[in-house]
Amino acid sequence: MIMIKLKDIVKRYTDGDEMRCVIDHLSLEVNDGNFVSITGESGAGKTTLLSILGTMLQADEGTYILNGTDITNAMEELPTLRNRHIGMVFQDHRLLPQFTAIQNILLPIMATHKSVPTADLEHARELMKFVGIEKLGDRFADNLSGGEKTRVAICRALINRPALLLADEPTGQLDAANAKTIATLFQELNVRFHTTIIMATHSPEMAKAAQIAFHLINGKLITA
């Protein structure tokens, strides 16, 4: 089953007095359960592409179909869709320092509930155990290592059981050993939860962890 279908996506930015085309009539199909990596030089448009896929940025042209539904212009529905169906892992983690690890993980739940349901709290603990941080729930974000922060961010992205996980340079701030561990973790997440994963990375080693690899160049995707 096709989960994602992008057709002729275009995104331009103002660059001084000129318009620069970062994504140039890009098309992509991703099946349910695929693990896809996207590599490319800095400034190639990887973050822009993931932002479009994550519905945080709207393309200037083209069509985006998610699970059979055209969401290209569904602006009013996007926040709800994003929270329910899409999880995102950012390079800078975006954890709230005044919150503990488990509170950060539960933020998407807290955004839509007055109190955290027991089932979601249990799910958070299951995720923490799965990624190996079950003993860090009460530790504040500023007291976590880079690898620990990445794992917390992954748990937060998965707390709503999304069908799609987007990861933007998830190992960009990690050493080689921690990066390899996260790559293996992504493979395990893909298999265990059948989560579709699209990951942007500079790392050739991270890219090899995926089933399907693309390179973003001149605004288009080519098979790596």
PDB file of C-alpha atoms in Angstrom:
ATOM      1  CA  MET A   1       0.000   0.000   0.000  1.00  0.00           C
ATOM      2  CA  ILE A   2       1.297   3.443  -0.931  1.00  0.00           C
ATOM      3  CA  MET A   3       1.453   5.667   2.163  1.00  0.00           C
ATOM      4  CA  ILE A   4       3.048   8.761   0.623  1.00  0.00           C
ATOM      5  CA  LYS A   5       2.739  10.084  -2.884  1.00  0.00           C
ATOM      6  CA  LEU A   6       4.368  13.371  -3.821  1.00  0.00           C
ATOM      7  CA  LYS A   7       3.906  14.563  -7.380  1.00  0.00           C
ATOM      8  CA  ASP A   8       5.762  17.512  -8.951  1.00  0.00           C
ATOM      9  CA  ILE A   9       6.474  19.202  -5.605  1.00  0.00           C
ATOM     10  CA  VAL A  10       8.091  22.635  -5.916  1.00  0.00           C
ATOM     11  CA  LYS A  11       9.395  24.872  -3.129  1.00  0.00           C
ATOM     12  CA  ARG A  12      11.106  28.202  -3.710  1.00  0.00           C
ATOM     13  CA  TYR A  13      12.792  30.648  -1.335  1.00  0.00           C
ATOM     14  CA  THR A  14      13.750  34.276  -1.797  1.00  0.00           C
ATOM     15  CA  ASP A  15      17.517  34.622  -2.083  1.00  0.00           C
ATOM     16  CA  GLY A  16      18.274  38.330  -2.223  1.00  0.00           C
ATOM     17  CA  ASP A  17      16.601  39.668  -5.342  1.00  0.00           C
ATOM     18  CA  GLU A  18      16.145  36.207  -6.811  1.00  0.00           C
ATOM     19  CA  MET A  19      13.965  33.166  -6.174  1.00  0.00           C
ATOM     20  CA  ARG A  20      15.849  29.951  -5.502  1.00  0.00           C
ATOM     21  CA  CYS A  21      14.145  26.633  -6.276  1.00  0.00           C
ATOM     22  CA  VAL A  22      15.126  24.198  -3.506  1.00  0.00           C
ATOM     23  CA  ILE A  23      12.657  21.440  -4.426  1.00  0.00           C
ATOM     24  CA  ASP A  24      12.154  21.212  -8.187  1.00  0.00           C
ATOM     25  CA  HIS A  25       9.192  19.128  -9.432  1.00  0.00           C
ATOM     26  CA  LEU A  26      10.090  16.321  -7.064  1.00  0.00           C
ATOM     27  CA  SER A  27       8.029  13.129  -7.068  1.00  0.00           C
ATOM     28  CA  LEU A  28       8.189  10.310  -4.529  1.00  0.00           C
ATOM     29  CA  GLU A  29       6.238   7.198  -3.551  1.00  0.00           C
ATOM     30  CA  VAL A  30       6.764   5.458  -0.218  1.00  0.00           C
ATOM     31  CA  ASN A  31       4.980   2.256   0.730  1.00  0.00           C
ATOM     32  CA  ASP A  32       3.597   1.494   4.150  1.00  0.00           C
ATOM     33  CA  GLY A  33       6.374   0.063   6.331  1.00  0.00           C
ATOM     34  CA  ASN A  34       9.314   1.305   4.234  1.00  0.00           C
ATOM     35  CA  PHE A  35      12.473   2.690   5.846  1.00  0.00           C
ATOM     36  CA  VAL A  36      13.840   5.396   3.538  1.00  0.00           C
ATOM     37  CA  SER A  37      16.998   7.488   3.845  1.00  0.00           C
ATOM     38  CA  ILE A  38      17.672  10.777   2.052  1.00  0.00           C
ATOM     39  CA  THR A  39      21.209  12.118   1.788  1.00  0.00           C
ATOM     40  CA  GLY A  40      22.438  15.353   0.245  1.00  0.00           C
ATOM     41  CA  GLU A  41      24.790  18.274   0.714  1.00  0.00           C
ATOM     42  CA  SER A  42      24.047  21.014   3.249  1.00  0.00           C
ATOM     43  CA  GLY A  43      21.460  23.321   1.721  1.00  0.00           C
ATOM     44  CA  ALA A  44      20.262  20.679  -0.730  1.00  0.00           C
ATOM     45  CA  GLY A  45      16.732  20.844   0.697  1.00  0.00           C
ATOM     46  CA  LYS A  46      16.525  17.791   2.961  1.00  0.00           C
ATOM     47  CA  THR A  47      14.965  19.687   5.868  1.00  0.00           C
ATOM     48  CA  THR A  48      12.600  21.484   3.488  1.00  0.00           C
ATOM     49  CA  LEU A  49      11.447  18.156   2.061  1.00  0.00           C
ATOM     50  CA  LEU A  50      10.894  16.646   5.511  1.00  0.00           C
ATOM     51  CA  SER A  51       9.007  19.777   6.586  1.00  0.00           C
ATOM     52  CA  ILE A  52       6.676  19.360   3.615  1.00  0.00           C
ATOM     53  CA  LEU A  53       6.224  15.673   4.418  1.00  0.00           C
ATOM     54  CA  GLY A  54       5.529  16.615   8.046  1.00  0.00           C
ATOM     55  CA  THR A  55       2.913  19.200   6.948  1.00  0.00           C
ATOM     56  CA  MET A  56       4.831  22.010   8.683  1.00  0.00           C
ATOM     57  CA  LEU A  57       5.606  23.643   5.351  1.00  0.00           C
ATOM     58  CA  GLN A  58       3.401  23.934   2.291  1.00  0.00           C
ATOM     59  CA  ALA A  59       4.776  23.394  -1.179  1.00  0.00           C
ATOM     60  CA  ASP A  60       4.383  26.140  -3.774  1.00  0.00           C
ATOM     61  CA  GLU A  61       3.283  23.619  -6.375  1.00  0.00           C
ATOM     62  CA  GLY A  62       2.472  19.921  -6.586  1.00  0.00           C
ATOM     63  CA  THR A  63       0.334  17.348  -4.815  1.00  0.00           C
ATOM     64  CA  TYR A  64       0.766  15.516  -1.495  1.00  0.00           C
ATOM     65  CA  ILE A  65      -1.347  12.401  -0.927  1.00  0.00           C
ATOM     66  CA  LEU A  66      -1.063  10.715   2.473  1.00  0.00           C
ATOM     67  CA  ASN A  67      -2.742   7.335   2.987  1.00  0.00           C
ATOM     68  CA  GLY A  68      -4.923   7.922  -0.040  1.00  0.00           C
ATOM     69  CA  THR A  69      -6.084  11.407   1.033  1.00  0.00           C
ATOM     70  CA  ASP A  70      -5.039  14.557  -0.796  1.00  0.00           C
ATOM     71  CA  ILE A  71      -3.797  16.883   1.952  1.00  0.00           C
ATOM     72  CA  THR A  72      -2.154  19.426  -0.344  1.00  0.00           C
ATOM     73  CA  ASN A  73      -4.464  22.265   0.714  1.00  0.00           C
ATOM     74  CA  ALA A  74      -6.009  20.861   3.909  1.00  0.00           C
ATOM     75  CA  MET A  75      -4.484  23.592   6.086  1.00  0.00           C
ATOM     76  CA  GLU A  76      -7.152  23.652   8.820  1.00  0.00           C
ATOM     77  CA  GLU A  77      -6.920  19.889   9.343  1.00  0.00           C
ATOM     78  CA  LEU A  78      -3.123  19.628   9.356  1.00  0.00           C
ATOM     79  CA  PRO A  79      -2.366  20.186  13.084  1.00  0.00           C
ATOM     80  CA  THR A  80      -4.710  17.347  14.072  1.00  0.00           C
ATOM     81  CA  LEU A  81      -3.431  15.093  11.289  1.00  0.00           C
ATOM     82  CA  ARG A  82       0.188  15.818  12.232  1.00  0.00           C
ATOM     83  CA  ASN A  83      -0.325  15.077  15.927  1.00  0.00           C
ATOM     84  CA  ARG A  84      -2.173  11.825  15.290  1.00  0.00           C
ATOM     85  CA  HIS A  85      -0.329  10.329  12.347  1.00  0.00           C
ATOM     86  CA  ILE A  86       3.168  11.862  12.060  1.00  0.00           C
ATOM     87  CA  GLY A  87       6.052  11.754  14.509  1.00  0.00           C
ATOM     88  CA  MET A  88       9.141  13.929  14.085  1.00  0.00           C
ATOM     89  CA  VAL A  89      12.683  13.693  15.427  1.00  0.00           C
ATOM     90  CA  PHE A  90      14.769  16.851  15.081  1.00  0.00           C
ATOM     91  CA  GLN A  91      18.547  17.207  15.113  1.00  0.00           C
ATOM     92  CA  ASP A  92      18.408  19.661  18.024  1.00  0.00           C
ATOM     93  CA  HIS A  93      15.951  17.413  19.921  1.00  0.00           C
ATOM     94  CA  ARG A  94      13.699  20.340  20.956  1.00  0.00           C
ATOM     95  CA  LEU A  95      13.236  19.034  24.474  1.00  0.00           C
ATOM     96  CA  LEU A  96      11.910  21.385  27.158  1.00  0.00           C
ATOM     97  CA  PRO A  97      14.627  21.768  29.824  1.00  0.00           C
ATOM     98  CA  GLN A  98      12.127  22.425  32.630  1.00  0.00           C
ATOM     99  CA  PHE A  99      10.502  19.039  31.985  1.00  0.00           C
ATOM    100  CA  THR A 100      11.730  15.556  32.855  1.00  0.00           C
ATOM    101  CA  ALA A 101      12.394  12.926  30.204  1.00  0.00           C
ATOM    102  CA  ILE A 102       9.008  11.269  30.591  1.00  0.00           C
ATOM    103  CA  GLN A 103       7.209  14.636  30.630  1.00  0.00           C
ATOM    104  CA  ASN A 104       8.901  15.541  27.347  1.00  0.00           C
ATOM    105  CA  ILE A 105       7.834  12.214  25.878  1.00  0.00           C
ATOM    106  CA  LEU A 106       4.229  12.844  26.932  1.00  0.00           C
ATOM    107  CA  LEU A 107       4.042  16.398  25.524  1.00  0.00           C
ATOM    108  CA  PRO A 108       1.939  15.397  22.457  1.00  0.00           C
ATOM    109  CA  ILE A 109      -0.546  13.720  24.808  1.00  0.00           C
ATOM    110  CA  MET A 110      -0.594  16.681  27.190  1.00  0.00           C
ATOM    111  CA  ALA A 111      -1.394  18.969  24.267  1.00  0.00           C
ATOM    112  CA  THR A 112      -4.765  17.297  23.768  1.00  0.00           C
ATOM    113  CA  HIS A 113      -5.661  15.941  27.237  1.00  0.00           C
ATOM    114  CA  LYS A 114      -6.203  17.607  30.617  1.00  0.00           C
ATOM    115  CA  SER A 115      -4.525  14.610  32.243  1.00  0.00           C
ATOM    116  CA  VAL A 116      -2.435  11.814  30.790  1.00  0.00           C
ATOM    117  CA  PRO A 117      -4.435   8.588  30.312  1.00  0.00           C
ATOM    118  CA  THR A 118      -2.974   5.562  32.082  1.00  0.00           C
ATOM    119  CA  ALA A 119      -2.611   3.691  28.791  1.00  0.00           C
ATOM    120  CA  ASP A 120      -0.449   6.499  27.350  1.00  0.00           C
ATOM    121  CA  LEU A 121       1.711   6.631  30.476  1.00  0.00           C
ATOM    122  CA  GLU A 122       2.258   2.887  30.205  1.00  0.00           C
ATOM    123  CA  HIS A 123       3.047   3.244  26.506  1.00  0.00           C
ATOM    124  CA  ALA A 124       5.643   5.930  27.307  1.00  0.00           C
ATOM    125  CA  ARG A 125       7.313   3.592  29.774  1.00  0.00           C
ATOM    126  CA  GLU A 126       7.270   0.747  27.248  1.00  0.00           C
ATOM    127  CA  LEU A 127       8.936   2.979  24.670  1.00  0.00           C
ATOM    128  CA  MET A 128      11.562   4.107  27.169  1.00  0.00           C
ATOM    129  CA  LYS A 129      12.350   0.479  27.987  1.00  0.00           C
ATOM    130  CA  PHE A 130      12.526  -0.389  24.296  1.00  0.00           C
ATOM    131  CA  VAL A 131      15.107   2.353  23.590  1.00  0.00           C
ATOM    132  CA  GLY A 132      17.030   1.694  26.809  1.00  0.00           C
ATOM    133  CA  ILE A 133      16.251   4.769  28.921  1.00  0.00           C
ATOM    134  CA  GLU A 134      13.701   3.295  31.324  1.00  0.00           C
ATOM    135  CA  LYS A 135      15.726   4.521  34.335  1.00  0.00           C
ATOM    136  CA  LEU A 136      15.914   8.134  33.141  1.00  0.00           C
ATOM    137  CA  GLY A 137      12.243   9.124  33.368  1.00  0.00           C
ATOM    138  CA  ASP A 138      12.705  11.572  36.240  1.00  0.00           C
ATOM    139  CA  ARG A 139      15.876  13.161  34.913  1.00  0.00           C
ATOM    140  CA  PHE A 140      15.547  16.690  33.494  1.00  0.00           C
ATOM    141  CA  ALA A 141      16.395  17.201  29.833  1.00  0.00           C
ATOM    142  CA  ASP A 142      19.467  19.345  30.539  1.00  0.00           C
ATOM    143  CA  ASN A 143      20.977  16.469  32.530  1.00  0.00           C
ATOM    144  CA  LEU A 144      20.830  14.004  29.639  1.00  0.00           C
ATOM    145  CA  SER A 145      23.630  13.139  27.225  1.00  0.00           C
ATOM    146  CA  GLY A 146      23.257  13.710  23.492  1.00  0.00           C
ATOM    147  CA  GLY A 147      22.426  10.058  22.859  1.00  0.00           C
ATOM    148  CA  GLU A 148      19.905  10.033  25.705  1.00  0.00           C
ATOM    149  CA  LYS A 149      18.227  13.174  24.359  1.00  0.00           C
ATOM    150  CA  THR A 150      17.925  11.533  20.938  1.00  0.00           C
ATOM    151  CA  ARG A 151      16.217   8.518  22.513  1.00  0.00           C
ATOM    152  CA  VAL A 152      13.812  10.740  24.442  1.00  0.00           C
ATOM    153  CA  ALA A 153      13.015  12.588  21.202  1.00  0.00           C
ATOM    154  CA  ILE A 154      12.356   9.266  19.442  1.00  0.00           C
ATOM    155  CA  CYS A 155       9.993   8.166  22.225  1.00  0.00           C
ATOM    156  CA  ARG A 156       8.140  11.488  22.039  1.00  0.00           C
ATOM    157  CA  ALA A 157       7.783  11.091  18.271  1.00  0.00           C
ATOM    158  CA  LEU A 158       6.299   7.621  18.775  1.00  0.00           C
ATOM    159  CA  ILE A 159       4.004   8.312  21.735  1.00  0.00           C
ATOM    160  CA  ASN A 160       0.897   8.761  19.563  1.00  0.00           C
ATOM    161  CA  ARG A 161       1.684   5.569  17.627  1.00  0.00           C
ATOM    162  CA  PRO A 162       2.205   7.421  14.326  1.00  0.00           C
ATOM    163  CA  ALA A 163       2.150   5.590  11.030  1.00  0.00           C
ATOM    164  CA  LEU A 164       4.944   7.861   9.753  1.00  0.00           C
ATOM    165  CA  LEU A 165       8.181   8.806  11.521  1.00  0.00           C
ATOM    166  CA  LEU A 166      10.294  11.616  10.056  1.00  0.00           C
ATOM    167  CA  ALA A 167      13.848  12.097  11.323  1.00  0.00           C
ATOM    168  CA  ASP A 168      15.986  15.096  10.372  1.00  0.00           C
ATOM    169  CA  GLU A 169      19.685  14.377  10.993  1.00  0.00           C
ATOM    170  CA  PRO A 170      18.900  12.363  14.148  1.00  0.00           C
ATOM    171  CA  THR A 171      22.581  11.520  14.723  1.00  0.00           C
ATOM    172  CA  GLY A 172      24.074  14.825  13.606  1.00  0.00           C
ATOM    173  CA  GLN A 173      25.351  15.644  17.103  1.00  0.00           C
ATOM    174  CA  LEU A 174      26.411  12.135  18.107  1.00  0.00           C
ATOM    175  CA  ASP A 175      29.715  10.298  17.946  1.00  0.00           C
ATOM    176  CA  ALA A 176      30.142   7.280  15.680  1.00  0.00           C
ATOM    177  CA  ALA A 177      29.310   4.693  18.348  1.00  0.00           C
ATOM    178  CA  ASN A 178      26.074   6.400  19.414  1.00  0.00           C
ATOM    179  CA  ALA A 179      25.122   7.019  15.781  1.00  0.00           C
ATOM    180  CA  LYS A 180      25.492   3.308  15.009  1.00  0.00           C
ATOM    181  CA  THR A 181      23.303   2.472  18.015  1.00  0.00           C
ATOM    182  CA  ILE A 182      20.577   4.857  16.837  1.00  0.00           C
ATOM    183  CA  ALA A 183      20.752   3.411  13.312  1.00  0.00           C
ATOM    184  CA  THR A 184      20.146  -0.066  14.727  1.00  0.00           C
ATOM    185  CA  LEU A 185      17.340   1.282  16.899  1.00  0.00           C
ATOM    186  CA  PHE A 186      15.597   2.758  13.853  1.00  0.00           C
ATOM    187  CA  GLN A 187      15.799  -0.609  12.106  1.00  0.00           C
ATOM    188  CA  GLU A 188      14.266  -2.300  15.147  1.00  0.00           C
ATOM    189  CA  LEU A 189      11.500   0.317  15.374  1.00  0.00           C
ATOM    190  CA  ASN A 190      10.690  -0.196  11.716  1.00  0.00           C
ATOM    191  CA  VAL A 191      10.380  -3.960  12.178  1.00  0.00           C
ATOM    192  CA  ARG A 192       8.652  -4.048  15.568  1.00  0.00           C
ATOM    193  CA  PHE A 193       6.078  -1.306  15.039  1.00  0.00           C
ATOM    194  CA  HIS A 194       5.886  -1.452  11.216  1.00  0.00           C
ATOM    195  CA  THR A 195       6.446   2.306  11.311  1.00  0.00           C
ATOM    196  CA  THR A 196       7.219   3.962   7.993  1.00  0.00           C
ATOM    197  CA  ILE A 197      10.454   5.937   8.480  1.00  0.00           C
ATOM    198  CA  ILE A 198      11.905   8.691   6.308  1.00  0.00           C
ATOM    199  CA  MET A 199      15.263   9.930   7.538  1.00  0.00           C
ATOM    200  CA  ALA A 200      17.426  12.770   6.251  1.00  0.00           C
ATOM    201  CA  THR A 201      21.108  12.309   7.045  1.00  0.00           C
ATOM    202  CA  HIS A 202      24.610  13.394   6.090  1.00  0.00           C
ATOM    203  CA  SER A 203      25.970  10.052   7.253  1.00  0.00           C
ATOM    204  CA  PRO A 204      26.563   7.311   4.662  1.00  0.00           C
ATOM    205  CA  GLU A 205      26.531   4.763   7.502  1.00  0.00           C
ATOM    206  CA  MET A 206      23.106   5.923   8.696  1.00  0.00           C
ATOM    207  CA  ALA A 207      21.822   5.850   5.126  1.00  0.00           C
ATOM    208  CA  LYS A 208      22.868   2.203   4.822  1.00  0.00           C
ATOM    209  CA  ALA A 209      20.534   1.308   7.699  1.00  0.00           C
ATOM    210  CA  ALA A 210      17.528   2.061   5.490  1.00  0.00           C
ATOM    211  CA  GLN A 211      15.911  -0.309   3.007  1.00  0.00           C
ATOM    212  CA  ILE A 212      15.705   2.389   0.316  1.00  0.00           C
ATOM    213  CA  ALA A 213      18.224   5.188  -0.185  1.00  0.00           C
ATOM    214  CA  PHE A 214      17.845   8.421  -2.149  1.00  0.00           C
ATOM    215  CA  HIS A 215      20.172  11.333  -2.814  1.00  0.00           C
ATOM    216  CA  LEU A 216      18.700  14.834  -3.079  1.00  0.00           C
ATOM    217  CA  ILE A 217      20.472  16.880  -5.732  1.00  0.00           C
ATOM    218  CA  ASN A 218      19.329  19.874  -7.756  1.00  0.00           C
ATOM    219  CA  GLY A 219      15.930  19.673  -6.105  1.00  0.00           C
ATOM    220  CA  LYS A 220      15.224  16.107  -7.193  1.00  0.00           C
ATOM    221  CA  LEU A 221      15.618  12.638  -5.689  1.00  0.00           C
ATOM    222  CA  ILE A 222      17.810  10.059  -7.384  1.00  0.00           C
ATOM    223  CA  THR A 223      18.380   6.493  -6.240  1.00  0.00           C
ATOM    224  CA  ALA A 224      21.565   6.356  -4.172  1.00  0.00           C
TER     225      ALA A 224
END
